[in-house]
Amino acid sequence: MRVVIAPDKFKGSLSAPDVAARLSAGLQSAVADLETTLIPVADGGEGTLDAAVGSGFTRRTATVTGPTGQPVRADFAVRGREAVIEMAAASGLALLPSVIHGGGPDSGTATTATSLGTGELIRAALDLGCRQIILGVGGSANTDGGAGVLQGLGAVFLDNEGNELPGGGAALARLDRIEFSGLDVRLEDARFTLASDVDNPLLGSSGAAAIFGPQKGATPSDVVALDAALANFVSVLAGEIGTRAERAAVAPGAGAAGGVGYIAIAALAAARRPGIDVVLEFTGLEQRLAGADLVITGEGSLDEQSLLGKTPMGVARAAARAGIPVIAVCGRSTLSPEQLTQAGFKAVHALTDLESNVEKCMAEAGPLLEQLGKHIGVHLPTSAARTDTKENVHV
């Protein structure tokens, strides 16, 4: 009997590889001859790098510029000419000094944080010969419209006196022109995929500054200033590369990751795709489901957001196409039995079924997942029925 375990991370507790390993250990403690295939997955944000490494990519590391200018060691993944870059590794909120020391983002970092390190990671991938680059966005500290990405790739941002601008979104209010003479020529041969479920535009009341700025420490006045600065960036960039800069600003996904989505679309000609679709493709999930008897997926919180294309739904749809029953594990679930059934899950198991204290669940997620795995294993039939028979699996 073979079980495919394809979970996302349990945020704040365990990475996706750890979740899969704990479930596998529990299952195999109950069923000695059980075969498990572990496929950590993600929805294009944090955890995408782990999913890539778990699917045969090689983890590489580069020293790049963090969101506040400090050097950071950032990982990315390479397989042949493909690269997966998770921008949170270079430009994430978690890298802010205030966050590292137990605090939160503030107005200062909200207006000055840069995506420069993400551009430098792209350059590191180009150095290794990669020309198909997946950019996973999420958890970013910046609201700079992706200006830092362009700077990391060799563009120079100047004010009206010819002075180079510092990083960050606020400085874009003084942007007068952009010099592209030093832009990395290898970009001409590169193809980019923007893995993002965010469909916000760059500017306005549903744009990067208004919707995501407050999460990064921006005050109401910061939001107004950042939005105006980003609008100036669009105007200047349109003067350099033409109207595609203006079209990109209103494109779905332009507001992702503080506007990194914008520069990916406008300057890197990136194709935007749902994050889960991108991850399931490079992990080869559908092909690796062949011959499986059961699929287990999950994430930390199974809720309304999960139904909007998050990891469990993507895995459930793939399992349904293959005619394989799928069950979910999670830290907690707020979905009704009807919603879970409609989503295609034969059963759902939450850590809160074992431990009602949520804080304890998060702290002890590993052992609790092993208990859930053992419970699922104990209740498995000797040969789990495929859904193309008349039987169902309920565990």
Coordinates of C-alpha atoms in Angstrom, one line a residue:
M1 CA 0.0 0.0 0.0
R2 CA 1.3 3.4 -0.9
V3 CA 0.4 6.8 0.6
V4 CA 1.4 10.2 -0.9
I5 CA 1.9 12.9 1.7
A6 CA 1.8 16.4 0.2
P7 CA 1.3 19.0 2.9
D8 CA 2.1 22.7 3.1
K9 CA 3.9 24.2 6.2
F10 CA 2.1 24.6 9.5
K11 CA 3.0 28.3 9.9
G12 CA 4.7 29.1 13.1
S13 CA 5.3 25.4 13.9
L14 CA 6.8 23.2 11.2
S15 CA 8.0 23.4 7.6
A16 CA 6.3 21.3 5.0
P17 CA 9.1 18.7 4.9
D18 CA 8.8 18.4 8.7
V19 CA 5.1 18.0 8.5
A20 CA 5.4 15.3 5.9
A21 CA 8.2 13.5 7.8
R22 CA 6.2 13.5 11.1
L23 CA 3.0 12.1 9.4
S24 CA 5.1 9.4 7.6
A25 CA 6.7 8.4 10.9
G26 CA 3.2 8.0 12.6
L27 CA 1.8 6.1 9.6
Q28 CA 4.7 3.7 9.5
S29 CA 4.6 3.1 13.2
A30 CA 1.1 1.7 12.7
V31 CA 1.6 -0.1 9.3
A32 CA 5.0 -1.6 9.1
D33 CA 5.0 -2.3 5.4
L34 CA 3.4 1.0 4.3
E35 CA 5.2 2.9 1.5
T36 CA 5.1 6.6 1.8
T37 CA 6.1 9.2 -0.8
L38 CA 6.8 12.6 0.7
I39 CA 6.1 15.7 -1.5
P40 CA 6.3 18.9 0.4
V41 CA 4.3 21.6 -1.4
A42 CA 3.4 25.3 -1.1
D43 CA 1.2 28.0 -2.6
G44 CA 4.0 30.1 -4.1
G45 CA 4.9 32.0 -1.0
E46 CA 7.0 31.0 2.0
G47 CA 7.8 27.3 1.7
T48 CA 8.2 27.3 -2.0
L49 CA 11.9 26.8 -1.7
D50 CA 11.5 23.8 0.6
A51 CA 9.0 22.3 -2.0
A52 CA 11.6 22.8 -4.7
V53 CA 14.4 21.1 -2.7
G54 CA 12.1 18.3 -1.8
S55 CA 11.5 17.7 -5.5
G56 CA 15.1 17.4 -6.7
F57 CA 16.3 21.0 -6.9
T58 CA 19.7 21.7 -5.3
R59 CA 19.8 24.3 -2.5
R60 CA 22.2 27.1 -3.2
T61 CA 23.2 30.2 -1.1
A62 CA 24.2 33.7 -1.9
T63 CA 25.0 36.7 0.2
V64 CA 22.7 39.5 -0.8
T65 CA 21.4 42.8 0.6
G66 CA 18.6 42.5 3.1
P67 CA 15.5 44.7 3.3
T68 CA 17.3 47.4 5.4
G69 CA 20.6 47.1 3.7
Q70 CA 22.3 44.5 5.9
P71 CA 24.0 41.6 4.3
V72 CA 22.0 38.3 4.5
R73 CA 22.6 34.7 3.5
A74 CA 19.7 33.7 1.2
D75 CA 18.9 30.3 -0.2
F76 CA 17.5 29.6 -3.7
A77 CA 17.1 26.4 -5.6
V78 CA 18.5 25.2 -8.9
R79 CA 17.7 22.3 -11.2
G80 CA 19.5 22.5 -14.5
R81 CA 18.5 25.8 -16.1
E82 CA 15.6 26.2 -13.7
A83 CA 15.7 28.3 -10.5
V84 CA 13.2 28.9 -7.8
I85 CA 13.6 32.1 -5.8
E86 CA 11.6 32.8 -2.7
M87 CA 11.8 36.5 -2.2
A88 CA 11.1 36.3 1.6
A89 CA 14.6 34.7 1.8
A90 CA 16.2 38.0 0.7
S91 CA 13.6 40.7 1.2
G92 CA 11.2 39.3 3.9
L93 CA 9.6 40.8 6.9
A94 CA 11.3 38.2 9.1
L95 CA 14.7 39.7 8.2
L96 CA 13.9 43.2 9.6
P97 CA 16.1 43.8 12.7
S98 CA 13.0 44.8 14.7
V99 CA 11.3 41.6 13.9
I100 CA 14.4 39.5 14.6
H101 CA 14.5 41.1 18.1
G102 CA 10.9 40.2 18.8
G103 CA 9.2 43.4 17.7
G104 CA 7.3 44.3 14.6
P105 CA 7.8 46.4 11.4
D106 CA 7.5 50.2 11.8
S107 CA 7.0 53.3 9.7
G108 CA 10.8 53.6 9.2
T109 CA 11.2 50.3 7.6
A110 CA 7.8 50.4 5.8
T111 CA 9.1 53.4 3.8
T112 CA 12.7 52.4 3.3
A113 CA 12.7 48.6 2.9
T114 CA 14.1 47.5 -0.4
S115 CA 13.7 44.4 -2.7
L116 CA 17.4 44.8 -3.8
G117 CA 18.3 41.4 -2.4
T118 CA 15.7 39.7 -4.6
G119 CA 17.3 41.2 -7.7
E120 CA 20.7 40.0 -6.5
L121 CA 19.3 36.5 -6.0
I122 CA 18.1 36.5 -9.6
R123 CA 21.5 37.6 -10.7
A124 CA 23.1 34.7 -8.7
A125 CA 20.7 32.3 -10.5
L126 CA 21.8 33.8 -13.9
D127 CA 25.4 33.3 -12.9
L128 CA 24.7 29.5 -12.5
G129 CA 23.3 29.4 -16.0
C130 CA 19.6 29.4 -15.0
R131 CA 17.3 31.0 -17.6
Q132 CA 13.9 29.7 -16.4
I133 CA 13.2 31.5 -13.1
I134 CA 10.2 31.1 -10.8
L135 CA 9.7 34.0 -8.5
G136 CA 7.7 33.0 -5.4
V137 CA 6.4 36.1 -3.6
G138 CA 5.0 36.6 -0.2
G139 CA 6.1 37.8 3.2
S140 CA 8.0 40.8 1.8
A141 CA 9.1 43.8 3.9
N142 CA 9.2 46.3 1.0
T143 CA 6.7 48.6 -0.8
D144 CA 9.1 49.8 -3.5
G145 CA 7.3 48.7 -6.6
G146 CA 10.1 46.2 -7.3
A147 CA 12.6 49.1 -7.9
G148 CA 15.1 47.3 -5.8
V149 CA 14.8 44.2 -8.0
L150 CA 15.8 46.3 -11.0
Q151 CA 18.6 47.9 -9.0
G152 CA 19.9 44.5 -8.1
L153 CA 19.9 43.6 -11.8
G154 CA 22.0 46.7 -12.7
A155 CA 19.6 49.6 -13.3
V156 CA 20.4 52.9 -11.7
F157 CA 17.7 55.2 -10.2
L158 CA 18.5 58.9 -10.3
D159 CA 16.9 62.1 -9.0
N160 CA 16.8 65.4 -11.0
E161 CA 20.3 66.3 -9.9
G162 CA 21.8 63.0 -11.1
N163 CA 22.2 61.6 -7.6
E164 CA 21.5 57.9 -7.1
L165 CA 18.5 57.2 -5.0
P166 CA 18.6 55.1 -1.8
G167 CA 16.4 52.0 -1.6
G168 CA 12.8 51.9 -0.5
G169 CA 9.5 53.1 -1.7
A170 CA 9.5 56.6 -0.3
A171 CA 12.6 57.6 -2.3
L172 CA 10.7 57.0 -5.5
A173 CA 8.9 60.3 -5.0
R174 CA 12.2 61.9 -6.1
L175 CA 12.8 59.6 -9.1
D176 CA 13.6 61.5 -12.2
R177 CA 15.1 58.9 -14.6
I178 CA 16.4 55.4 -14.8
E179 CA 19.6 54.3 -16.5
F180 CA 19.4 50.8 -18.0
S181 CA 22.8 50.7 -19.6
G182 CA 24.1 48.5 -16.8
L183 CA 21.1 46.1 -16.8
D184 CA 22.2 42.5 -17.0
V185 CA 22.1 41.5 -20.6
R186 CA 21.4 37.8 -19.7
L187 CA 17.8 38.8 -18.9
E188 CA 17.1 38.9 -22.6
D189 CA 17.4 35.1 -22.7
A190 CA 15.6 34.5 -19.3
R191 CA 11.9 33.6 -18.8
F192 CA 10.2 34.4 -15.6
T193 CA 7.1 33.1 -13.8
L194 CA 5.5 35.1 -11.1
A195 CA 4.0 32.6 -8.7
S196 CA 1.3 34.6 -6.9
D197 CA -2.4 34.4 -6.0
V198 CA -2.6 38.1 -5.3
D199 CA -4.6 39.9 -7.9
N200 CA -4.3 43.5 -6.7
P201 CA -3.1 46.3 -9.0
L202 CA -0.1 48.4 -8.0
L203 CA -1.8 51.7 -7.2
G204 CA -4.9 53.1 -5.6
S205 CA -7.3 51.9 -2.8
S206 CA -6.7 48.3 -3.6
G207 CA -3.0 48.7 -4.4
A208 CA 0.2 47.6 -2.8
A209 CA 0.6 50.5 -0.4
A210 CA -3.1 50.7 0.7
I211 CA -3.7 47.0 1.2
F212 CA -0.4 45.6 2.3
G213 CA 1.5 48.6 3.6
P214 CA -0.1 48.7 7.0
Q215 CA 0.9 45.0 7.5
K216 CA 4.5 46.2 7.0
G217 CA 4.3 49.1 9.5
A218 CA 3.0 51.9 7.3
T219 CA 1.0 54.6 8.9
P220 CA -2.0 56.2 7.1
S221 CA 0.2 59.1 5.9
D222 CA 2.9 56.6 4.8
V223 CA 0.3 54.8 2.7
V224 CA -0.6 58.0 0.9
A225 CA 3.1 59.0 0.4
L226 CA 4.1 55.5 -0.8
D227 CA 1.2 55.3 -3.3
A228 CA 2.2 58.7 -4.7
A229 CA 5.8 57.6 -4.9
L230 CA 4.8 54.4 -6.8
A231 CA 2.7 56.4 -9.2
N232 CA 5.8 58.6 -10.0
F233 CA 7.8 55.4 -10.5
V234 CA 5.2 54.2 -13.1
S235 CA 5.3 57.6 -14.9
V236 CA 9.1 57.6 -15.1
L237 CA 9.3 54.0 -16.1
A238 CA 6.8 54.6 -18.9
G239 CA 9.0 57.3 -20.2
E240 CA 11.8 54.8 -20.4
I241 CA 10.1 51.6 -21.7
G242 CA 6.8 52.8 -23.0
T243 CA 3.2 52.2 -22.3
R244 CA 3.7 48.7 -21.1
A245 CA 4.8 50.2 -17.8
E246 CA 1.3 51.8 -17.4
R247 CA -0.5 48.7 -18.5
A248 CA 1.5 46.6 -16.0
A249 CA 0.4 48.9 -13.2
V250 CA -3.2 47.9 -13.5
A251 CA -2.5 44.2 -14.3
P252 CA -3.7 41.6 -11.7
G253 CA -0.8 40.8 -9.4
A254 CA 1.1 44.0 -9.9
G255 CA 0.5 44.8 -6.2
A256 CA 2.0 41.5 -5.0
A257 CA 5.0 41.7 -2.7
G258 CA 5.0 45.5 -2.3
G259 CA 5.0 45.9 -6.1
V260 CA 7.6 43.3 -7.0
G261 CA 4.8 41.8 -9.1
Y262 CA 4.7 45.0 -11.0
I263 CA 8.3 45.1 -12.0
A264 CA 8.2 41.4 -12.8
I265 CA 5.3 42.0 -15.3
A266 CA 6.5 45.3 -16.6
A267 CA 10.3 44.8 -16.9
L268 CA 10.9 41.0 -16.8
A269 CA 7.8 40.0 -18.9
A270 CA 6.9 37.5 -16.2
A271 CA 3.8 35.3 -16.7
R272 CA 1.7 35.4 -13.6
R273 CA 0.3 32.0 -12.5
P274 CA -1.4 30.7 -9.4
G275 CA 1.3 29.7 -6.9
I276 CA -0.1 26.3 -6.2
D277 CA -0.2 25.5 -9.9
V278 CA 3.4 26.4 -10.3
V279 CA 4.5 24.4 -7.3
L280 CA 2.5 21.3 -8.3
E281 CA 4.0 21.5 -11.7
F282 CA 7.7 21.6 -10.7
T283 CA 7.2 19.0 -8.0
G284 CA 5.6 16.7 -10.6
L285 CA 2.8 15.8 -8.2
E286 CA 0.4 14.5 -10.7
Q287 CA 2.9 12.1 -12.2
R288 CA 4.0 11.0 -8.7
L289 CA 0.5 10.1 -7.7
A290 CA 0.4 7.2 -10.1
G291 CA -0.1 4.0 -8.2
A292 CA -1.0 5.7 -4.9
D293 CA -3.8 4.4 -2.8
L294 CA -4.3 7.5 -0.6
V295 CA -3.2 11.1 -0.6
I296 CA -2.8 13.2 2.6
T297 CA -2.5 17.0 2.4
G298 CA -3.0 19.9 4.8
E299 CA -1.8 23.1 6.3
G300 CA -1.8 24.9 9.6
S301 CA -5.3 26.4 9.4
L302 CA -8.0 24.9 7.1
D303 CA -10.4 27.8 6.6
E304 CA -12.2 29.9 4.0
Q305 CA -8.9 31.1 2.6
S306 CA -8.0 27.4 1.9
L307 CA -10.9 27.1 -0.5
L308 CA -9.6 30.0 -2.6
G309 CA -6.8 28.0 -4.2
K310 CA -4.4 27.3 -1.3
T311 CA -2.3 24.1 -1.1
P312 CA -4.9 21.6 0.2
M313 CA -7.3 22.5 -2.6
G314 CA -4.7 22.2 -5.3
V315 CA -3.6 18.8 -4.0
A316 CA -7.2 17.6 -3.6
R317 CA -8.0 18.6 -7.2
A318 CA -5.0 16.6 -8.5
A319 CA -6.0 13.6 -6.4
A320 CA -9.5 13.8 -7.8
R321 CA -8.3 13.8 -11.3
A322 CA -6.2 10.7 -10.6
G323 CA -9.2 9.0 -8.8
I324 CA -7.4 8.7 -5.5
P325 CA -9.1 9.5 -2.2
V326 CA -7.6 12.4 -0.2
I327 CA -7.7 13.4 3.4
A328 CA -6.5 16.5 5.2
V329 CA -4.6 17.2 8.4
C330 CA -4.4 20.7 9.9
G331 CA -3.8 22.5 13.1
R332 CA -7.4 23.6 13.2
S333 CA -10.3 23.7 10.9
T334 CA -13.1 26.3 10.7
L335 CA -14.8 24.7 7.7
S336 CA -18.2 22.9 8.0
P337 CA -18.6 19.2 7.1
E338 CA -20.5 20.2 4.0
Q339 CA -17.6 22.5 2.9
L340 CA -15.1 19.8 3.5
T341 CA -17.1 17.3 1.5
Q342 CA -17.6 19.7 -1.4
A343 CA -13.9 20.4 -1.4
G344 CA -13.3 16.7 -2.0
F345 CA -11.9 15.5 1.4
K346 CA -12.9 12.1 2.6
A347 CA -11.8 13.0 6.2
V348 CA -10.1 15.8 8.0
H349 CA -8.0 15.5 11.2
A350 CA -7.0 18.5 13.2
L351 CA -4.4 18.8 16.0
T352 CA -7.1 20.5 18.1
D353 CA -8.9 17.1 18.1
L354 CA -6.0 15.9 20.2
E355 CA -5.2 19.1 22.1
S356 CA -7.7 21.9 22.5
N357 CA -5.1 24.5 23.6
V358 CA -4.0 26.2 20.4
E359 CA -0.7 27.5 21.8
K360 CA 0.2 24.0 22.9
C361 CA -0.8 22.6 19.5
M362 CA 1.7 25.0 17.9
A363 CA 4.4 24.2 20.3
E364 CA 4.0 20.4 20.1
A365 CA 2.9 20.1 16.5
G366 CA 5.5 17.5 15.7
P367 CA 4.5 14.9 18.2
L368 CA 0.8 15.6 17.7
L369 CA 1.2 15.0 13.9
E370 CA 2.9 11.7 14.6
Q371 CA -0.2 10.8 16.8
L372 CA -2.5 11.8 13.9
G373 CA -0.4 9.8 11.5
K374 CA -0.6 6.7 13.7
H375 CA -4.4 7.1 14.1
I376 CA -4.8 7.3 10.3
G377 CA -2.6 4.3 9.8
V378 CA -4.5 2.2 12.4
H379 CA -7.7 2.9 10.6
L380 CA -6.5 2.3 7.1
P381 CA -8.0 -0.7 5.3
T382 CA -5.6 -3.3 4.2
S383 CA -5.8 -1.9 0.7
A384 CA -7.3 1.6 0.4
A385 CA -9.9 1.7 -2.2
R386 CA -9.4 4.0 -5.3
T387 CA -12.4 6.2 -6.0
D388 CA -12.8 4.6 -9.4
T389 CA -14.2 1.6 -7.5
K390 CA -17.4 1.8 -5.5
E391 CA -15.6 2.1 -2.2
N392 CA -14.5 5.0 -0.1
V393 CA -11.7 5.5 2.4
H394 CA -12.8 7.0 5.7
V395 CA -10.0 7.3 8.3

